[in-house]
PDB file of C-alpha atoms in Angstrom:
ATOM      1  CA  UNK T   1       0.000   0.000   0.000  1.00 61.00           C
ATOM      2  CA  UNK T   2       1.221   3.486  -0.854  1.00 58.00           C
ATOM      3  CA  UNK T   3      -0.348   6.703   0.424  1.00 64.00           C
ATOM      4  CA  UNK T   4       0.691   9.830  -1.470  1.00 58.00           C
ATOM      5  CA  UNK T   5       0.647  13.203   0.235  1.00 65.00           C
ATOM      6  CA  UNK T   6      -1.504  15.761  -1.563  1.00 66.00           C
ATOM      7  CA  UNK T   7      -0.526  19.398  -1.891  1.00 66.00           C
ATOM      8  CA  UNK T   8      -2.065  22.739  -2.750  1.00 69.00           C
ATOM      9  CA  UNK T   9       0.144  25.510  -4.127  1.00 67.00           C
ATOM     10  CA  UNK T  10      -0.709  29.061  -3.048  1.00 69.00           C
ATOM     11  CA  UNK T  11       1.096  32.161  -4.335  1.00 70.00           C
ATOM     12  CA  UNK T  12       2.299  34.108  -1.292  1.00 68.00           C
ATOM     13  CA  UNK T  13       4.804  36.275  -3.126  1.00 67.00           C
ATOM     14  CA  UNK T  14       3.839  39.445  -1.270  1.00 65.00           C
ATOM     15  CA  UNK T  15       3.231  37.875   2.129  1.00 68.00           C
ATOM     16  CA  UNK T  16       5.672  37.649   5.018  1.00 81.00           C
ATOM     17  CA  UNK T  17       3.374  35.766   7.408  1.00 85.00           C
ATOM     18  CA  UNK T  18       0.562  33.373   6.530  1.00 87.00           C
ATOM     19  CA  UNK T  19      -2.173  31.655   8.510  1.00 90.00           C
ATOM     20  CA  UNK T  20      -3.712  28.521   6.985  1.00 89.00           C
ATOM     21  CA  UNK T  21      -6.626  26.586   8.460  1.00 91.00           C
ATOM     22  CA  UNK T  22      -8.287  23.355   7.368  1.00 90.00           C
ATOM     23  CA  UNK T  23     -11.427  22.409   9.263  1.00 93.00           C
ATOM     24  CA  UNK T  24     -13.838  19.611   8.412  1.00 92.00           C
ATOM     25  CA  UNK T  25     -15.037  16.203   9.587  1.00 82.00           C
ATOM     26  CA  UNK T  26     -15.656  13.564  10.489  1.00 89.00           C
ATOM     27  CA  UNK T  27     -13.166  11.353  12.247  1.00 94.00           C
ATOM     28  CA  UNK T  28     -13.893   7.624  12.305  1.00 95.00           C
ATOM     29  CA  UNK T  29     -15.692   6.491  15.482  1.00 96.00           C
ATOM     30  CA  UNK T  30     -13.456   7.370  18.444  1.00 97.00           C
ATOM     31  CA  UNK T  31     -13.332   6.177  22.059  1.00 96.00           C
ATOM     32  CA  UNK T  32     -12.316   9.536  23.540  1.00 96.00           C
ATOM     33  CA  UNK T  33     -13.454  12.116  24.473  1.00 94.00           C
ATOM     34  CA  UNK T  34     -16.233  10.134  26.155  1.00 92.00           C
ATOM     35  CA  UNK T  35     -19.337   9.943  23.991  1.00 90.00           C
ATOM     36  CA  UNK T  36     -17.753  11.418  20.846  1.00 93.00           C
ATOM     37  CA  UNK T  37     -18.507   8.376  18.656  1.00 91.00           C
ATOM     38  CA  UNK T  38     -18.616   9.417  15.005  1.00 91.00           C
ATOM     39  CA  UNK T  39     -19.202  13.103  15.709  1.00 90.00           C
ATOM     40  CA  UNK T  40     -15.555  14.140  15.935  1.00 92.00           C
ATOM     41  CA  UNK T  41     -14.421  16.997  13.707  1.00 94.00           C
ATOM     42  CA  UNK T  42     -10.906  18.107  12.890  1.00 92.00           C
ATOM     43  CA  UNK T  43      -9.236  21.476  12.544  1.00 95.00           C
ATOM     44  CA  UNK T  44      -5.639  22.281  11.669  1.00 93.00           C
ATOM     45  CA  UNK T  45      -4.362  25.834  12.120  1.00 93.00           C
ATOM     46  CA  UNK T  46      -0.904  26.626  10.751  1.00 92.00           C
ATOM     47  CA  UNK T  47       1.023  29.875  11.007  1.00 92.00           C
ATOM     48  CA  UNK T  48       3.964  30.241   8.639  1.00 88.00           C
ATOM     49  CA  UNK T  49       6.716  32.871   8.874  1.00 88.00           C
ATOM     50  CA  UNK T  50       8.178  33.668   5.431  1.00 85.00           C
ATOM     51  CA  UNK T  51      10.279  36.685   6.403  1.00 86.00           C
ATOM     52  CA  UNK T  52      13.893  37.109   5.344  1.00 86.00           C
ATOM     53  CA  UNK T  53      16.433  35.684   7.767  1.00 86.00           C
ATOM     54  CA  UNK T  54      19.892  37.036   8.524  1.00 84.00           C
ATOM     55  CA  UNK T  55      21.159  34.587   5.879  1.00 80.00           C
ATOM     56  CA  UNK T  56      19.183  36.642   3.314  1.00 81.00           C
ATOM     57  CA  UNK T  57      16.926  33.645   2.653  1.00 82.00           C
ATOM     58  CA  UNK T  58      13.250  33.336   3.445  1.00 84.00           C
ATOM     59  CA  UNK T  59      12.360  31.348   6.542  1.00 87.00           C
ATOM     60  CA  UNK T  60      10.902  27.899   5.913  1.00 87.00           C
ATOM     61  CA  UNK T  61       8.582  26.095   8.351  1.00 91.00           C
ATOM     62  CA  UNK T  62       9.361  22.611   9.681  1.00 92.00           C
ATOM     63  CA  UNK T  63       8.044  19.511   7.938  1.00 91.00           C
ATOM     64  CA  UNK T  64       6.402  16.559   9.706  1.00 92.00           C
ATOM     65  CA  UNK T  65       4.462  13.463   8.632  1.00 90.00           C
ATOM     66  CA  UNK T  66       3.051  10.400  10.362  1.00 92.00           C
ATOM     67  CA  UNK T  67       1.822   7.031   9.116  1.00 92.00           C
ATOM     68  CA  UNK T  68      -1.701   6.346  10.366  1.00 91.00           C
ATOM     69  CA  UNK T  69      -3.178   4.325  11.974  1.00 92.00           C
ATOM     70  CA  UNK T  70      -0.608   3.188  14.550  1.00 92.00           C
ATOM     71  CA  UNK T  71      -1.320   0.045  16.561  1.00 90.00           C
ATOM     72  CA  UNK T  72      -0.337  -0.301  20.236  1.00 90.00           C
ATOM     73  CA  UNK T  73      -0.802  -3.189  22.723  1.00 87.00           C
ATOM     74  CA  UNK T  74      -3.308  -2.753  25.519  1.00 91.00           C
ATOM     75  CA  UNK T  75      -2.001  -1.788  28.947  1.00 92.00           C
ATOM     76  CA  UNK T  76       1.670  -1.380  27.984  1.00 89.00           C
ATOM     77  CA  UNK T  77       3.406   2.007  27.809  1.00 93.00           C
ATOM     78  CA  UNK T  78       4.532   2.769  24.249  1.00 92.00           C
ATOM     79  CA  UNK T  79       6.570   5.464  22.537  1.00 93.00           C
ATOM     80  CA  UNK T  80       5.705   6.938  19.151  1.00 94.00           C
ATOM     81  CA  UNK T  81       8.158   9.397  17.614  1.00 93.00           C
ATOM     82  CA  UNK T  82       6.952  12.050  15.175  1.00 94.00           C
ATOM     83  CA  UNK T  83       9.419  12.514  12.267  1.00 91.00           C
ATOM     84  CA  UNK T  84      10.272  16.197  11.783  1.00 92.00           C
ATOM     85  CA  UNK T  85      12.698  18.210   9.692  1.00 89.00           C
ATOM     86  CA  UNK T  86      13.645  21.884   9.449  1.00 90.00           C
ATOM     87  CA  UNK T  87      15.678  23.037   6.443  1.00 85.00           C
ATOM     88  CA  UNK T  88      16.904  26.126   8.350  1.00 88.00           C
ATOM     89  CA  UNK T  89      18.270  23.945  11.165  1.00 88.00           C
ATOM     90  CA  UNK T  90      16.041  25.748  13.657  1.00 93.00           C
ATOM     91  CA  UNK T  91      15.183  24.064  16.924  1.00 94.00           C
ATOM     92  CA  UNK T  92      12.002  22.001  16.488  1.00 95.00           C
ATOM     93  CA  UNK T  93       9.698  21.374  19.444  1.00 98.00           C
ATOM     94  CA  UNK T  94       6.427  19.494  19.745  1.00 98.00           C
ATOM     95  CA  UNK T  95       3.405  19.999  21.990  1.00 98.00           C
ATOM     96  CA  UNK T  96      -0.208  18.909  22.111  1.00 98.00           C
ATOM     97  CA  UNK T  97      -2.724  21.019  20.200  1.00 98.00           C
ATOM     98  CA  UNK T  98      -4.776  23.014  22.701  1.00 95.00           C
ATOM     99  CA  UNK T  99      -7.281  25.305  20.987  1.00 95.00           C
ATOM    100  CA  UNK T 100     -10.439  24.650  18.981  1.00 95.00           C
ATOM    101  CA  UNK T 101      -8.723  25.978  15.850  1.00 96.00           C
ATOM    102  CA  UNK T 102      -5.854  23.522  16.363  1.00 97.00           C
ATOM    103  CA  UNK T 103      -7.793  20.370  17.237  1.00 96.00           C
ATOM    104  CA  UNK T 104     -11.599  20.924  17.158  1.00 96.00           C
ATOM    105  CA  UNK T 105     -13.230  17.855  18.774  1.00 95.00           C
ATOM    106  CA  UNK T 106     -10.023  15.964  19.630  1.00 96.00           C
ATOM    107  CA  UNK T 107      -8.108  18.322  21.919  1.00 96.00           C
ATOM    108  CA  UNK T 108      -5.979  16.676  24.634  1.00 96.00           C
ATOM    109  CA  UNK T 109      -6.134  15.748  27.424  1.00 95.00           C
ATOM    110  CA  UNK T 110      -9.756  14.541  27.053  1.00 95.00           C
ATOM    111  CA  UNK T 111      -9.060  12.912  23.684  1.00 97.00           C
ATOM    112  CA  UNK T 112      -6.307  10.619  24.999  1.00 98.00           C
ATOM    113  CA  UNK T 113      -5.859   8.129  27.866  1.00 97.00           C
ATOM    114  CA  UNK T 114      -4.867   9.529  31.256  1.00 96.00           C
ATOM    115  CA  UNK T 115      -1.093   9.874  31.571  1.00 96.00           C
ATOM    116  CA  UNK T 116      -0.377  10.438  27.873  1.00 98.00           C
ATOM    117  CA  UNK T 117       2.614  12.780  27.442  1.00 98.00           C
ATOM    118  CA  UNK T 118       3.977  14.716  24.467  1.00 98.00           C
ATOM    119  CA  UNK T 119       7.643  15.551  25.038  1.00 98.00           C
ATOM    120  CA  UNK T 120       9.221  18.618  23.380  1.00 97.00           C
ATOM    121  CA  UNK T 121      11.547  16.288  21.437  1.00 96.00           C
ATOM    122  CA  UNK T 122       8.471  14.988  19.560  1.00 96.00           C
ATOM    123  CA  UNK T 123       8.195  11.715  21.484  1.00 96.00           C
ATOM    124  CA  UNK T 124       4.688  10.605  22.438  1.00 98.00           C
ATOM    125  CA  UNK T 125       4.261   8.366  25.500  1.00 98.00           C
ATOM    126  CA  UNK T 126       0.896   6.580  25.584  1.00 98.00           C
ATOM    127  CA  UNK T 127      -0.750   3.538  27.180  1.00 97.00           C
ATOM    128  CA  UNK T 128      -3.869   2.076  25.571  1.00 95.00           C
ATOM    129  CA  UNK T 129      -6.734   1.582  28.015  1.00 92.00           C
ATOM    130  CA  UNK T 130      -9.001  -0.954  26.299  1.00 95.00           C
ATOM    131  CA  UNK T 131      -8.740  -3.336  23.365  1.00 94.00           C
ATOM    132  CA  UNK T 132     -10.366  -1.861  20.223  1.00 95.00           C
ATOM    133  CA  UNK T 133     -10.117   1.737  21.480  1.00 96.00           C
ATOM    134  CA  UNK T 134      -9.437   4.370  18.811  1.00 97.00           C
ATOM    135  CA  UNK T 135      -7.778   7.686  19.688  1.00 98.00           C
ATOM    136  CA  UNK T 136      -7.085  10.753  17.560  1.00 97.00           C
ATOM    137  CA  UNK T 137      -3.786  12.492  18.314  1.00 98.00           C
ATOM    138  CA  UNK T 138      -3.361  16.205  17.525  1.00 97.00           C
ATOM    139  CA  UNK T 139       0.228  17.465  17.706  1.00 98.00           C
ATOM    140  CA  UNK T 140       1.686  20.920  17.044  1.00 98.00           C
ATOM    141  CA  UNK T 141       5.225  21.215  15.634  1.00 98.00           C
ATOM    142  CA  UNK T 142       6.998  24.570  16.006  1.00 97.00           C
ATOM    143  CA  UNK T 143      10.409  25.900  14.981  1.00 95.00           C
ATOM    144  CA  UNK T 144      12.401  28.326  17.127  1.00 96.00           C
ATOM    145  CA  UNK T 145      15.416  30.417  16.200  1.00 92.00           C
ATOM    146  CA  UNK T 146      17.412  28.852  19.065  1.00 92.00           C
ATOM    147  CA  UNK T 147      16.995  26.949  22.328  1.00 91.00           C
ATOM    148  CA  UNK T 148      16.349  30.132  24.349  1.00 94.00           C
ATOM    149  CA  UNK T 149      13.523  31.449  22.137  1.00 95.00           C
ATOM    150  CA  UNK T 150       9.990  31.305  23.515  1.00 95.00           C
ATOM    151  CA  UNK T 151       8.060  32.502  20.442  1.00 94.00           C
ATOM    152  CA  UNK T 152       7.886  30.122  17.454  1.00 95.00           C
ATOM    153  CA  UNK T 153       8.653  31.216  13.925  1.00 94.00           C
ATOM    154  CA  UNK T 154       6.093  28.850  12.396  1.00 95.00           C
ATOM    155  CA  UNK T 155       3.500  26.390  13.648  1.00 96.00           C
ATOM    156  CA  UNK T 156       2.313  23.293  11.766  1.00 95.00           C
ATOM    157  CA  UNK T 157       0.073  20.400  12.816  1.00 95.00           C
ATOM    158  CA  UNK T 158       0.018  16.634  12.422  1.00 95.00           C
ATOM    159  CA  UNK T 159      -3.009  14.525  13.333  1.00 95.00           C
ATOM    160  CA  UNK T 160      -3.228  10.724  13.243  1.00 96.00           C
ATOM    161  CA  UNK T 161      -5.091   7.853  14.880  1.00 95.00           C
ATOM    162  CA  UNK T 162      -4.066   5.074  17.259  1.00 96.00           C
ATOM    163  CA  UNK T 163      -5.798   1.710  17.661  1.00 95.00           C
ATOM    164  CA  UNK T 164      -5.377  -0.445  20.792  1.00 94.00           C
ATOM    165  CA  UNK T 165      -4.788  -4.157  20.120  1.00 90.00           C
ATOM    166  CA  UNK T 166      -4.299  -7.412  21.992  1.00 88.00           C
ATOM    167  CA  UNK T 167      -0.687  -8.566  22.182  1.00 85.00           C
ATOM    168  CA  UNK T 168       0.450 -10.907  19.442  1.00 84.00           C
ATOM    169  CA  UNK T 169       1.159 -14.553  20.213  1.00 86.00           C
ATOM    170  CA  UNK T 170       4.609 -13.926  18.719  1.00 88.00           C
ATOM    171  CA  UNK T 171       6.643 -11.583  20.961  1.00 86.00           C
ATOM    172  CA  UNK T 172       8.540  -9.977  18.086  1.00 91.00           C
ATOM    173  CA  UNK T 173       7.449  -7.443  15.538  1.00 91.00           C
ATOM    174  CA  UNK T 174       9.081  -7.054  12.096  1.00 94.00           C
ATOM    175  CA  UNK T 175      12.152  -4.860  11.725  1.00 96.00           C
ATOM    176  CA  UNK T 176      12.198  -2.400   8.805  1.00 95.00           C
ATOM    177  CA  UNK T 177      15.518  -0.928   7.657  1.00 94.00           C
ATOM    178  CA  UNK T 178      16.823   1.098   4.741  1.00 93.00           C
ATOM    179  CA  UNK T 179      19.824   3.017   3.456  1.00 90.00           C
ATOM    180  CA  UNK T 180      20.142   5.499   6.351  1.00 80.00           C
ATOM    181  CA  UNK T 181      20.762   4.580   9.959  1.00 72.00           C
ATOM    182  CA  UNK T 182      21.595   7.854  11.715  1.00 60.00           C
ATOM    183  CA  UNK T 183      18.900   9.855  13.496  1.00 50.00           C
ATOM    184  CA  UNK T 184      20.185  13.139  12.066  1.00 53.00           C
ATOM    185  CA  UNK T 185      21.082  11.992   8.562  1.00 68.00           C
ATOM    186  CA  UNK T 186      19.390  13.358   5.477  1.00 84.00           C
ATOM    187  CA  UNK T 187      20.118  13.137   1.769  1.00 90.00           C
ATOM    188  CA  UNK T 188      20.635  16.006  -0.646  1.00 91.00           C
ATOM    189  CA  UNK T 189      19.227  15.431  -4.126  1.00 93.00           C
ATOM    190  CA  UNK T 190      19.007  17.487  -7.314  1.00 94.00           C
ATOM    191  CA  UNK T 191      15.811  17.988  -9.312  1.00 96.00           C
ATOM    192  CA  UNK T 192      15.595  15.492 -12.175  1.00 95.00           C
ATOM    193  CA  UNK T 193      18.026  13.002 -10.635  1.00 95.00           C
ATOM    194  CA  UNK T 194      16.668   9.475 -10.219  1.00 95.00           C
ATOM    195  CA  UNK T 195      17.140   8.010  -6.736  1.00 94.00           C
ATOM    196  CA  UNK T 196      16.607   4.398  -5.611  1.00 96.00           C
ATOM    197  CA  UNK T 197      15.711   3.309  -2.074  1.00 95.00           C
ATOM    198  CA  UNK T 198      15.638  -0.336  -0.986  1.00 96.00           C
ATOM    199  CA  UNK T 199      13.559  -1.062   2.114  1.00 96.00           C
ATOM    200  CA  UNK T 200      14.128  -4.411   3.843  1.00 97.00           C
ATOM    201  CA  UNK T 201      11.739  -6.023   6.333  1.00 98.00           C
ATOM    202  CA  UNK T 202      12.925  -8.834   8.598  1.00 97.00           C
ATOM    203  CA  UNK T 203      10.603 -11.367  10.242  1.00 97.00           C
ATOM    204  CA  UNK T 204      11.548 -12.881  13.619  1.00 96.00           C
ATOM    205  CA  UNK T 205       8.398 -14.951  14.103  1.00 93.00           C
ATOM    206  CA  UNK T 206       7.855 -18.610  13.051  1.00 89.00           C
ATOM    207  CA  UNK T 207       8.100 -19.491   9.367  1.00 82.00           C
ATOM    208  CA  UNK T 208       4.306 -19.501   9.068  1.00 87.00           C
ATOM    209  CA  UNK T 209       4.456 -15.702   9.417  1.00 92.00           C
ATOM    210  CA  UNK T 210       5.394 -13.669   6.354  1.00 94.00           C
ATOM    211  CA  UNK T 211       5.801  -9.985   5.549  1.00 96.00           C
ATOM    212  CA  UNK T 212       2.767  -9.175   3.428  1.00 94.00           C
ATOM    213  CA  UNK T 213       3.415  -5.501   2.678  1.00 94.00           C
ATOM    214  CA  UNK T 214       5.672  -2.527   3.221  1.00 96.00           C
ATOM    215  CA  UNK T 215       3.310   0.449   3.401  1.00 93.00           C
ATOM    216  CA  UNK T 216       4.621   3.831   2.276  1.00 93.00           C
ATOM    217  CA  UNK T 217       3.618   7.396   3.113  1.00 91.00           C
ATOM    218  CA  UNK T 218       5.432   9.369   0.459  1.00 85.00           C
ATOM    219  CA  UNK T 219       5.583  12.401  -1.769  1.00 87.00           C
ATOM    220  CA  UNK T 220       4.571  12.536  -5.441  1.00 88.00           C
ATOM    221  CA  UNK T 221       6.553  11.020  -8.330  1.00 92.00           C
ATOM    222  CA  UNK T 222       7.703   8.008  -6.279  1.00 94.00           C
ATOM    223  CA  UNK T 223       7.104   4.455  -7.488  1.00 93.00           C
ATOM    224  CA  UNK T 224       7.263   1.186  -5.526  1.00 95.00           C
ATOM    225  CA  UNK T 225       7.829  -2.357  -6.783  1.00 96.00           C
ATOM    226  CA  UNK T 226       5.866  -5.352  -5.575  1.00 95.00           C
ATOM    227  CA  UNK T 227       7.226  -6.892  -2.385  1.00 96.00           C
ATOM    228  CA  UNK T 228       9.847  -9.614  -2.974  1.00 97.00           C
ATOM    229  CA  UNK T 229      10.933 -12.407  -0.624  1.00 97.00           C
ATOM    230  CA  UNK T 230      14.751 -12.468  -0.519  1.00 97.00           C
ATOM    231  CA  UNK T 231      15.284 -15.211   2.092  1.00 96.00           C
ATOM    232  CA  UNK T 232      13.142 -17.144   4.565  1.00 94.00           C
ATOM    233  CA  UNK T 233      13.189 -14.101   6.864  1.00 96.00           C
ATOM    234  CA  UNK T 234      13.785 -11.094   4.594  1.00 98.00           C
ATOM    235  CA  UNK T 235      11.431  -9.220   2.230  1.00 98.00           C
ATOM    236  CA  UNK T 236      12.102  -6.031   0.293  1.00 98.00           C
ATOM    237  CA  UNK T 237      10.675  -3.370  -1.993  1.00 98.00           C
ATOM    238  CA  UNK T 238      12.493  -0.930  -4.251  1.00 97.00           C
ATOM    239  CA  UNK T 239      11.410   2.706  -4.387  1.00 96.00           C
ATOM    240  CA  UNK T 240      12.375   4.998  -7.254  1.00 97.00           C
ATOM    241  CA  UNK T 241      11.982   8.751  -7.096  1.00 96.00           C
ATOM    242  CA  UNK T 242      12.853  11.528  -9.516  1.00 96.00           C
ATOM    243  CA  UNK T 243      12.144  14.829  -7.733  1.00 96.00           C
ATOM    244  CA  UNK T 244      10.444  17.612  -9.680  1.00 94.00           C
ATOM    245  CA  UNK T 245      10.905  21.362  -9.371  1.00 93.00           C
ATOM    246  CA  UNK T 246       7.707  21.636  -7.315  1.00 89.00           C
ATOM    247  CA  UNK T 247       9.396  19.489  -4.639  1.00 90.00           C
ATOM    248  CA  UNK T 248      12.296  21.844  -3.922  1.00 88.00           C
ATOM    249  CA  UNK T 249      12.852  22.056  -0.166  1.00 85.00           C
ATOM    250  CA  UNK T 250      12.353  19.532   2.620  1.00 87.00           C
ATOM    251  CA  UNK T 251      10.724  16.133   2.029  1.00 90.00           C
ATOM    252  CA  UNK T 252      10.143  13.196   4.390  1.00 90.00           C
ATOM    253  CA  UNK T 253       9.280   9.609   3.462  1.00 92.00           C
ATOM    254  CA  UNK T 254       8.035   7.060   6.023  1.00 93.00           C
ATOM    255  CA  UNK T 255       7.253   3.352   5.814  1.00 94.00           C
ATOM    256  CA  UNK T 256       5.962   0.497   7.978  1.00 94.00           C
ATOM    257  CA  UNK T 257       6.104  -3.246   7.292  1.00 95.00           C
ATOM    258  CA  UNK T 258       3.045  -5.400   8.064  1.00 91.00           C
ATOM    259  CA  UNK T 259       3.220  -9.156   8.587  1.00 91.00           C
ATOM    260  CA  UNK T 260       0.566 -11.806   7.919  1.00 89.00           C
ATOM    261  CA  UNK T 261      -0.748 -11.419  11.476  1.00 84.00           C
ATOM    262  CA  UNK T 262      -1.177  -7.673  10.801  1.00 82.00           C
ATOM    263  CA  UNK T 263       1.627  -6.790  13.212  1.00 86.00           C
ATOM    264  CA  UNK T 264       3.332  -3.494  12.363  1.00 90.00           C
ATOM    265  CA  UNK T 265       7.084  -2.966  12.331  1.00 93.00           C
ATOM    266  CA  UNK T 266       8.890   0.110  13.541  1.00 92.00           C
ATOM    267  CA  UNK T 267       8.258   3.227  11.450  1.00 91.00           C
ATOM    268  CA  UNK T 268      11.235   3.874   9.155  1.00 93.00           C
ATOM    269  CA  UNK T 269      11.732   7.417   7.850  1.00 92.00           C
ATOM    270  CA  UNK T 270      14.134   9.236   5.543  1.00 91.00           C
ATOM    271  CA  UNK T 271      14.565  12.964   4.986  1.00 89.00           C
ATOM    272  CA  UNK T 272      15.648  14.799   1.847  1.00 91.00           C
ATOM    273  CA  UNK T 273      16.651  18.293   0.782  1.00 89.00           C
ATOM    274  CA  UNK T 274      15.831  18.983  -2.889  1.00 92.00           C
ATOM    275  CA  UNK T 275      17.473  21.760  -4.936  1.00 90.00           C
ATOM    276  CA  UNK T 276      17.394  22.800  -8.595  1.00 91.00           C
ATOM    277  CA  UNK T 277      20.952  23.644  -9.596  1.00 84.00           C
ATOM    278  CA  UNK T 278      23.166  21.324  -7.536  1.00 84.00           C
ATOM    279  CA  UNK T 279      23.078  18.604  -4.904  1.00 84.00           C
ATOM    280  CA  UNK T 280      22.315  20.531  -1.704  1.00 81.00           C
ATOM    281  CA  UNK T 281      23.735  20.105   1.755  1.00 77.00           C
ATOM    282  CA  UNK T 282      21.399  19.080   4.578  1.00 77.00           C
ATOM    283  CA  UNK T 283      21.152  21.801   7.226  1.00 62.00           C
ATOM    284  CA  UNK T 284      18.058  20.265   8.830  1.00 48.00           C
ATOM    285  CA  UNK T 285      17.582  17.205  10.943  1.00 44.00           C
ATOM    286  CA  UNK T 286      15.041  14.387  11.128  1.00 49.00           C
ATOM    287  CA  UNK T 287      13.558  12.891  14.271  1.00 47.00           C
ATOM    288  CA  UNK T 288      13.332   9.991  14.533  1.00 48.00           C
ATOM    289  CA  UNK T 289      15.276   7.564  12.888  1.00 43.00           C
ATOM    290  CA  UNK T 290      14.975   4.388  11.188  1.00 41.00           C
ATOM    291  CA  UNK T 291      13.520   2.790  14.292  1.00 44.00           C
ATOM    292  CA  UNK T 292      11.267   3.888  17.105  1.00 43.00           C
ATOM    293  CA  UNK T 293      11.478   3.853  20.058  1.00 37.00           C
ATOM    294  CA  UNK T 294      15.032   2.460  19.976  1.00 37.00           C
ATOM    295  CA  UNK T 295      17.378   0.871  17.500  1.00 35.00           C
ATOM    296  CA  UNK T 296      16.588  -2.815  17.004  1.00 35.00           C
ATOM    297  CA  UNK T 297      19.567  -4.876  15.887  1.00 34.00           C
ATOM    298  CA  UNK T 298      18.243  -8.272  16.953  1.00 33.00           C
ATOM    299  CA  UNK T 299      14.942  -9.790  17.951  1.00 35.00           C
ATOM    300  CA  UNK T 300      15.901  -9.564  21.598  1.00 29.00           C
ATOM    301  CA  UNK T 301      13.768  -8.078  24.339  1.00 26.00           C
ATOM    302  CA  UNK T 302      14.714  -4.403  24.511  1.00 27.00           C
ATOM    303  CA  UNK T 303      14.011  -1.499  26.845  1.00 26.00           C
ATOM    304  CA  UNK T 304      14.627   2.161  26.162  1.00 27.00           C
ATOM    305  CA  UNK T 305      14.522   5.390  28.119  1.00 27.00           C
ATOM    306  CA  UNK T 306      12.703   8.338  26.614  1.00 29.00           C
ATOM    307  CA  UNK T 307      14.528  11.648  26.635  1.00 33.00           C
ATOM    308  CA  UNK T 308      13.437  13.803  29.581  1.00 33.00           C
ATOM    309  CA  UNK T 309      11.858  10.782  31.245  1.00 32.00           C
ATOM    310  CA  UNK T 310      13.159   8.147  33.626  1.00 31.00           C
ATOM    311  CA  UNK T 311      10.414   5.669  32.791  1.00 33.00           C
ATOM    312  CA  UNK T 312      11.761   2.586  30.962  1.00 32.00           C
ATOM    313  CA  UNK T 313       9.563   1.582  28.072  1.00 31.00           C
ATOM    314  CA  UNK T 314       9.210  -1.936  26.738  1.00 32.00           C
ATOM    315  CA  UNK T 315       9.378  -2.338  23.000  1.00 33.00           C
ATOM    316  CA  UNK T 316       6.303  -4.438  22.338  1.00 34.00           C
ATOM    317  CA  UNK T 317       5.054  -6.167  19.254  1.00 32.00           C
ATOM    318  CA  UNK T 318       1.372  -5.935  18.552  1.00 31.00           C
ATOM    319  CA  UNK T 319      -1.312  -7.736  16.639  1.00 29.00           C
ATOM    320  CA  UNK T 320      -3.652  -5.690  14.494  1.00 30.00           C
ATOM    321  CA  UNK T 321      -7.063  -6.935  13.456  1.00 29.00           C
ATOM    322  CA  UNK T 322      -7.162  -4.781  10.340  1.00 30.00           C
ATOM    323  CA  UNK T 323      -5.095  -2.257   8.453  1.00 30.00           C
ATOM    324  CA  UNK T 324      -7.748   0.159   7.357  1.00 30.00           C
ATOM    325  CA  UNK T 325      -9.070   3.671   7.932  1.00 32.00           C
ATOM    326  CA  UNK T 326      -6.120   5.770   6.806  1.00 32.00           C
ATOM    327  CA  UNK T 327      -6.313   9.301   8.179  1.00 32.00           C
ATOM    328  CA  UNK T 328      -3.181  11.274   7.383  1.00 34.00           C
ATOM    329  CA  UNK T 329      -3.881  14.903   8.137  1.00 37.00           C
ATOM    330  CA  UNK T 330      -0.789  17.070   7.965  1.00 40.00           C
ATOM    331  CA  UNK T 331       0.132  20.454   6.574  1.00 37.00           C
TER     332      UNK T 331
END
């Protein structure tokens, strides 16, 4: 499955500051806030600073995407990391949406289980309350000129859904890897240059389990081959992308592998800087990495500590009953 991000081009040649809002509905049936059912509406309010910087270049807002839905096991604390990138290398911080214009019917804390935390480093800590619960998550991503700044330059939003599942009978989820391994690595690419990306999914469960798909959330002009089994435990797809002039700037691609029991892998993401005249350098950074919440090198039982938190978090592998209802709302 491949989900392509849509885009709308607006001429803001004479504007230095823009406010964009997208409000509509409805969300799928949700478990929180209590009684919301199918009546949930969404709203995304973005403020974008396009003023000239000291570098004599216009400011650019951060970029963020998220594959949706995400499956988590019931009753076990989980981390979900929101991939972000800022081409100006500004400091990027995350917070929960908190106004009607930012989140409409799904504003935290009422829209999420008690104890859910959004850390400034764009790490979400959440524990699912009941099997089959569905939650909508509304997150604000802001860029700041430096670590001491209190007023953001730009504000963008990402909204996605989480489904609570029973634990899988197999204790291991698939591992998805690709060409980049560093959490702050991006790739510079020139318009018109073809670029290939091989994504490899590894299965650690019994041989009766296979990798049935590597789902992609991508930008336009990217193609994906059918999934191929390389060995008894490895499957792969090949992505090919030739960036166009309309894609100049920051781009993020994310993927998740799904096995035959509908268990999701880690979310694997790559970031790119696209330029017209030459291969650009990468001033921005991407969070997270190839793997969330920690780097998986084997199928061993792993714990990780979230930044700014002393709570150890078990990396769990979940069973999903279905892989449907895609809601990818990001600007």
